[in-house]
Short mmCIF file of C-alpha atoms in Angstrom, two decimals:
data_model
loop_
_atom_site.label_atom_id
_atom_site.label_comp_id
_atom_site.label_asym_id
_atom_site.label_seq_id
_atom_site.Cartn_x
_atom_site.Cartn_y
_atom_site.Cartn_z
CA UNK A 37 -43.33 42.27 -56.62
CA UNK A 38 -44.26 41.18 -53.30
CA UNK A 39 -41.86 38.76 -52.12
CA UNK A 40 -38.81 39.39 -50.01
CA UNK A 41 -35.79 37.10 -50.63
CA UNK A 42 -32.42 36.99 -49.87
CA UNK A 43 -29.43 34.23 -50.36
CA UNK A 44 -26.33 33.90 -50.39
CA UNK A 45 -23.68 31.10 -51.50
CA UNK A 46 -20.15 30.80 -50.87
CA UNK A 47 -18.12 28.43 -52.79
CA UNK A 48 -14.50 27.55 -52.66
CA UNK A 49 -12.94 25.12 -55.16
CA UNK A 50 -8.80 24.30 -55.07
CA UNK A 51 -6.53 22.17 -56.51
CA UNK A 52 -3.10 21.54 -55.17
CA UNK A 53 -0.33 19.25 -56.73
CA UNK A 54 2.55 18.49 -55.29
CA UNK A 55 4.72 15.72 -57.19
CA UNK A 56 2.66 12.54 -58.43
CA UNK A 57 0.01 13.93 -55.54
CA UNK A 58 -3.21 15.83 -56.44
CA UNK A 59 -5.72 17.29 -53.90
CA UNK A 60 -8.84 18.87 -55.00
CA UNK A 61 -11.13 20.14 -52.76
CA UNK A 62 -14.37 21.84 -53.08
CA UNK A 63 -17.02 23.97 -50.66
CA UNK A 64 -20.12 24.80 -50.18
CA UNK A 65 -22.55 26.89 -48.26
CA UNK A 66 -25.63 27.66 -49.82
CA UNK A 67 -28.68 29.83 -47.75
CA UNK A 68 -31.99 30.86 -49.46
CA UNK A 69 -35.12 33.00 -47.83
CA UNK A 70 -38.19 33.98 -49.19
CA UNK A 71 -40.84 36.22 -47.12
CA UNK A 72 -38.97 34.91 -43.90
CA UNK A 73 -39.02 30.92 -44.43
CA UNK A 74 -35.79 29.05 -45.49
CA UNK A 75 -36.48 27.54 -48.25
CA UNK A 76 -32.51 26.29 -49.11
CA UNK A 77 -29.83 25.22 -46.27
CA UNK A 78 -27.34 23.09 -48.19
CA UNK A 79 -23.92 22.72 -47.08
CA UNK A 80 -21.82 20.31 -49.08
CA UNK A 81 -17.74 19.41 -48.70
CA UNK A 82 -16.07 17.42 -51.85
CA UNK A 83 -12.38 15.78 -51.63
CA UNK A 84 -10.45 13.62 -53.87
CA UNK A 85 -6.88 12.80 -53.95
CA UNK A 86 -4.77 11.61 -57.05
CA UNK A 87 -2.03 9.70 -56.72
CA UNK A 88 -0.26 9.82 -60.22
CA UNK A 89 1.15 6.71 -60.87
CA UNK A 90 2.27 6.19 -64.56
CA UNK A 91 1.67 9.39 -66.43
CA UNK A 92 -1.40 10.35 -67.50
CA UNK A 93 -3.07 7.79 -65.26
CA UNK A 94 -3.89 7.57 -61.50
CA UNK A 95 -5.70 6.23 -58.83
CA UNK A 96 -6.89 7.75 -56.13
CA UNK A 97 -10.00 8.36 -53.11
CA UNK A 98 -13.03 10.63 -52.71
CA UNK A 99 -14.75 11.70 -49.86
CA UNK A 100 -17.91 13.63 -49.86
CA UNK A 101 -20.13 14.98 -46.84
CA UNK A 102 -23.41 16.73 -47.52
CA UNK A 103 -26.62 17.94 -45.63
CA UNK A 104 -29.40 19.76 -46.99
CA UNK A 105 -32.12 20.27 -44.01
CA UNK A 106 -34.82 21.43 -46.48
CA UNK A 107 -34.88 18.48 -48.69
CA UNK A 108 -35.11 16.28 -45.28
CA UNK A 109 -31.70 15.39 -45.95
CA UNK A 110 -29.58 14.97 -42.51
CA UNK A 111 -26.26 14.04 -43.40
CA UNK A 112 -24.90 11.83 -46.45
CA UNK A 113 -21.31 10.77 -46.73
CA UNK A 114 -19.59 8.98 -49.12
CA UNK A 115 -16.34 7.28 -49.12
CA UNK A 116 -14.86 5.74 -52.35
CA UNK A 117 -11.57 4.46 -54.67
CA UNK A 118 -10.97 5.60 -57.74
CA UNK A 119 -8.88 4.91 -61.24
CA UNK A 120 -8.23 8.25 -63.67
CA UNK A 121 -6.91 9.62 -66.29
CA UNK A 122 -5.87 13.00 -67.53
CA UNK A 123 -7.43 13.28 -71.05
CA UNK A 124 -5.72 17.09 -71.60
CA UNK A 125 -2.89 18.80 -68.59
CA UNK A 126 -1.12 21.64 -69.63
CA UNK A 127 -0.44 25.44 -69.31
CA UNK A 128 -4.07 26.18 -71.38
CA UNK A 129 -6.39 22.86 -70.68
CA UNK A 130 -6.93 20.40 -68.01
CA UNK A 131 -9.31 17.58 -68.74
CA UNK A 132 -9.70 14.52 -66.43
CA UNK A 133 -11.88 12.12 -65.56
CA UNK A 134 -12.31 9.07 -63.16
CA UNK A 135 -14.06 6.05 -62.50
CA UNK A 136 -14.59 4.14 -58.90
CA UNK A 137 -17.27 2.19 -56.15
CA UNK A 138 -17.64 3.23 -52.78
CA UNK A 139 -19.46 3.43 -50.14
CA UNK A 140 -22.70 5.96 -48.92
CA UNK A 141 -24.89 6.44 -46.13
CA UNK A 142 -27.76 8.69 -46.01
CA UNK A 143 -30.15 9.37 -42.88
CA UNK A 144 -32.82 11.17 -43.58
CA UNK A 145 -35.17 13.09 -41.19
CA UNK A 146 -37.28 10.07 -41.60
CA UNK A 147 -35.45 6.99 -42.46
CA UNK A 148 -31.58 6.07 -42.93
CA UNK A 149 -29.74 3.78 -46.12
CA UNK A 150 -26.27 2.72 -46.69
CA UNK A 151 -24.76 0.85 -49.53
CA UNK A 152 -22.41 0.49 -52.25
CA UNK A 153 -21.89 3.43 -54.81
CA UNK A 154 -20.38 3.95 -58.25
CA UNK A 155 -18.76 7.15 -58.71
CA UNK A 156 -18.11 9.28 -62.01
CA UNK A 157 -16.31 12.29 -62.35
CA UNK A 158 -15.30 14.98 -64.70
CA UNK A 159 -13.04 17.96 -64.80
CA UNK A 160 -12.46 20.55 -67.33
CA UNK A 161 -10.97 23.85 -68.02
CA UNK A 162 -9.47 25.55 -71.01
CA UNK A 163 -8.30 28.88 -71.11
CA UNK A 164 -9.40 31.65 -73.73
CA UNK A 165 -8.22 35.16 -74.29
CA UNK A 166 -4.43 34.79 -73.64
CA UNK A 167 -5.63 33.03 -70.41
CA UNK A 168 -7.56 36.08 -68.74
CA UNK A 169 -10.56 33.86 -68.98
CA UNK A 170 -11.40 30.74 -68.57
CA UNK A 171 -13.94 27.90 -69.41
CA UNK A 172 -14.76 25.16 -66.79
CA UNK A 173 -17.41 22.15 -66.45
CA UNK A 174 -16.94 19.92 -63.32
CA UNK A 175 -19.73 17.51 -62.75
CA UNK A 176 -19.89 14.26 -60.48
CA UNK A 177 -22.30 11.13 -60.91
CA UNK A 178 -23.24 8.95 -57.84
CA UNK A 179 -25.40 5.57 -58.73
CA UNK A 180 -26.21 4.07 -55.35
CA UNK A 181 -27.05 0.31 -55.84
CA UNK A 182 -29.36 -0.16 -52.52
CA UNK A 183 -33.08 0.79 -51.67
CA UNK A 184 -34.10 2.97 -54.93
CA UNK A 185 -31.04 3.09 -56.84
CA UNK A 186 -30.97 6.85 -56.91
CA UNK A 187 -28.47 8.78 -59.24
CA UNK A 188 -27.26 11.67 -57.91
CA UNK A 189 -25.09 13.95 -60.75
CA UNK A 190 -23.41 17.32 -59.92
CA UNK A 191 -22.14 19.87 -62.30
CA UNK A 192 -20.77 23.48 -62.19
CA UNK A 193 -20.42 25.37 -65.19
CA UNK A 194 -18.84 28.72 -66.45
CA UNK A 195 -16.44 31.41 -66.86
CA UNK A 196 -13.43 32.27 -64.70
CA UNK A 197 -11.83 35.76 -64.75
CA UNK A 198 -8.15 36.06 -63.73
CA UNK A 199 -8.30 39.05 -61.43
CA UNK A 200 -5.05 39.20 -60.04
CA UNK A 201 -2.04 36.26 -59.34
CA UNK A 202 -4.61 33.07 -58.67
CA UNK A 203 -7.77 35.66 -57.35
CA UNK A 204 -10.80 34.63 -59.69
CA UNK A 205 -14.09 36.13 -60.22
CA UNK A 206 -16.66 33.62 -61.35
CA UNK A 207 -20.12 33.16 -63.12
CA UNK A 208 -21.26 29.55 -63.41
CA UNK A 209 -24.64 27.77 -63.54
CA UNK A 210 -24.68 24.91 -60.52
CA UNK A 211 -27.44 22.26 -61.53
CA UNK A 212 -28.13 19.24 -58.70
CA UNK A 213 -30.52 16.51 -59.98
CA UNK A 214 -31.70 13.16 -57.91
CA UNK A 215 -33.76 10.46 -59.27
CA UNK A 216 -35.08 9.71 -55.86
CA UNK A 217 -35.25 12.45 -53.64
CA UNK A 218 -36.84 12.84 -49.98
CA UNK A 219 -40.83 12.28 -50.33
CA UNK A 220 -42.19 15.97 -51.72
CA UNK A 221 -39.21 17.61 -52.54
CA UNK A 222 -37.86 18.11 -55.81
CA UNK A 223 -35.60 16.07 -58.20
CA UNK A 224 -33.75 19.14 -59.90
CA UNK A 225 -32.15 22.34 -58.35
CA UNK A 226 -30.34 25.06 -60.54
CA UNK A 227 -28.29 28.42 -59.44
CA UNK A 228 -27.10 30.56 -61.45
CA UNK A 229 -23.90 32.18 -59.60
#
């Protein structure tokens, strides 16, 4: 047609374990043009640390950091505690998931908030084909209890192919939805990757 686009997205996503401690740590850096306006600037960091206590459960922290320009979204952090459990960790699945309050601020272009948070989260992989591929769902659910109560929920889903050693090649579907978002943009965003 007539429209000229481009974007780009790079994504990193790790998990290290060393002993009762877990880090996982995720990246983003998302860029979107169309006929020479921006129309998606999104940069988003994800941390939480595990501290395995008694076998399968834990407790642990979170810290997330995000800014999205386009959505009139300056900066939002949020810091938080945690309790988990592993559900499934061996050599073939991995299933966890957590449950914790923190804390958020947002500042908006126009207006900042700041309150207490409750904070949901769910891992999952399980291996298929001898372990060359992989299946994975990873989704996160903020409930801020201040101003509007928004509900922010995060989730990445798809395949993972072993290339080589710990190298993956990856095709998920990234879907971001808000309840409240910034006046006149949009409560839903999905990527296919």
């Amino acid at each position: 047609g007539n429209t000229d686009s481009s974007n780009w997205l790079i994504f990193a996503d790790t998990a290290l374990k060393l002993g009762d401690h877990r880090h996982l740590g995720e990246l983003t850096f998302r860029r979107e043009k169309r006929d020479g306006e921006t129309t998606k600037k999104q940069d988003l960091f994800n941390y939480a640390y595990n501290w395995l206590i008694s076998d399968p459960w834990y407790v642990g922290a979170v810290a997330t950091w995000e800014r999205d320009p386009i959505r009139e979204l300056d900066q939002r952090y949020t810091l938080g505690l945690t309790v988990g459990r592993d559900i499934f960790n061996d050599a073939h699945r991995f299933l966890t998931v957590s449950l914790g309050a923190g804390y958020t601020n947002e500042e908006f272009f126009t207006s900042e908030d700041s309150g207490a948070t409750g904070l949901w989260a769910l891992r999952y992989t399980q291996d298929l084909l001898d372990g060359n591929i992989a299946f994975f769902h990873n989704h996160t659910l903020n409930y801020q209890f201040y101003g509007v109560n928004n509900t922010i929920f995060k989730s990445n889903t798809g395949f993972r192919y072993d290339i080589i050693g710990d190298l993956y090649s990856n095709i998920s579907l990234r879907y971001d939805y808000e309840t409240e978002p910034a006046a006149g943009a949009e409560n839903q965003d999905t990527t296919l990757v």
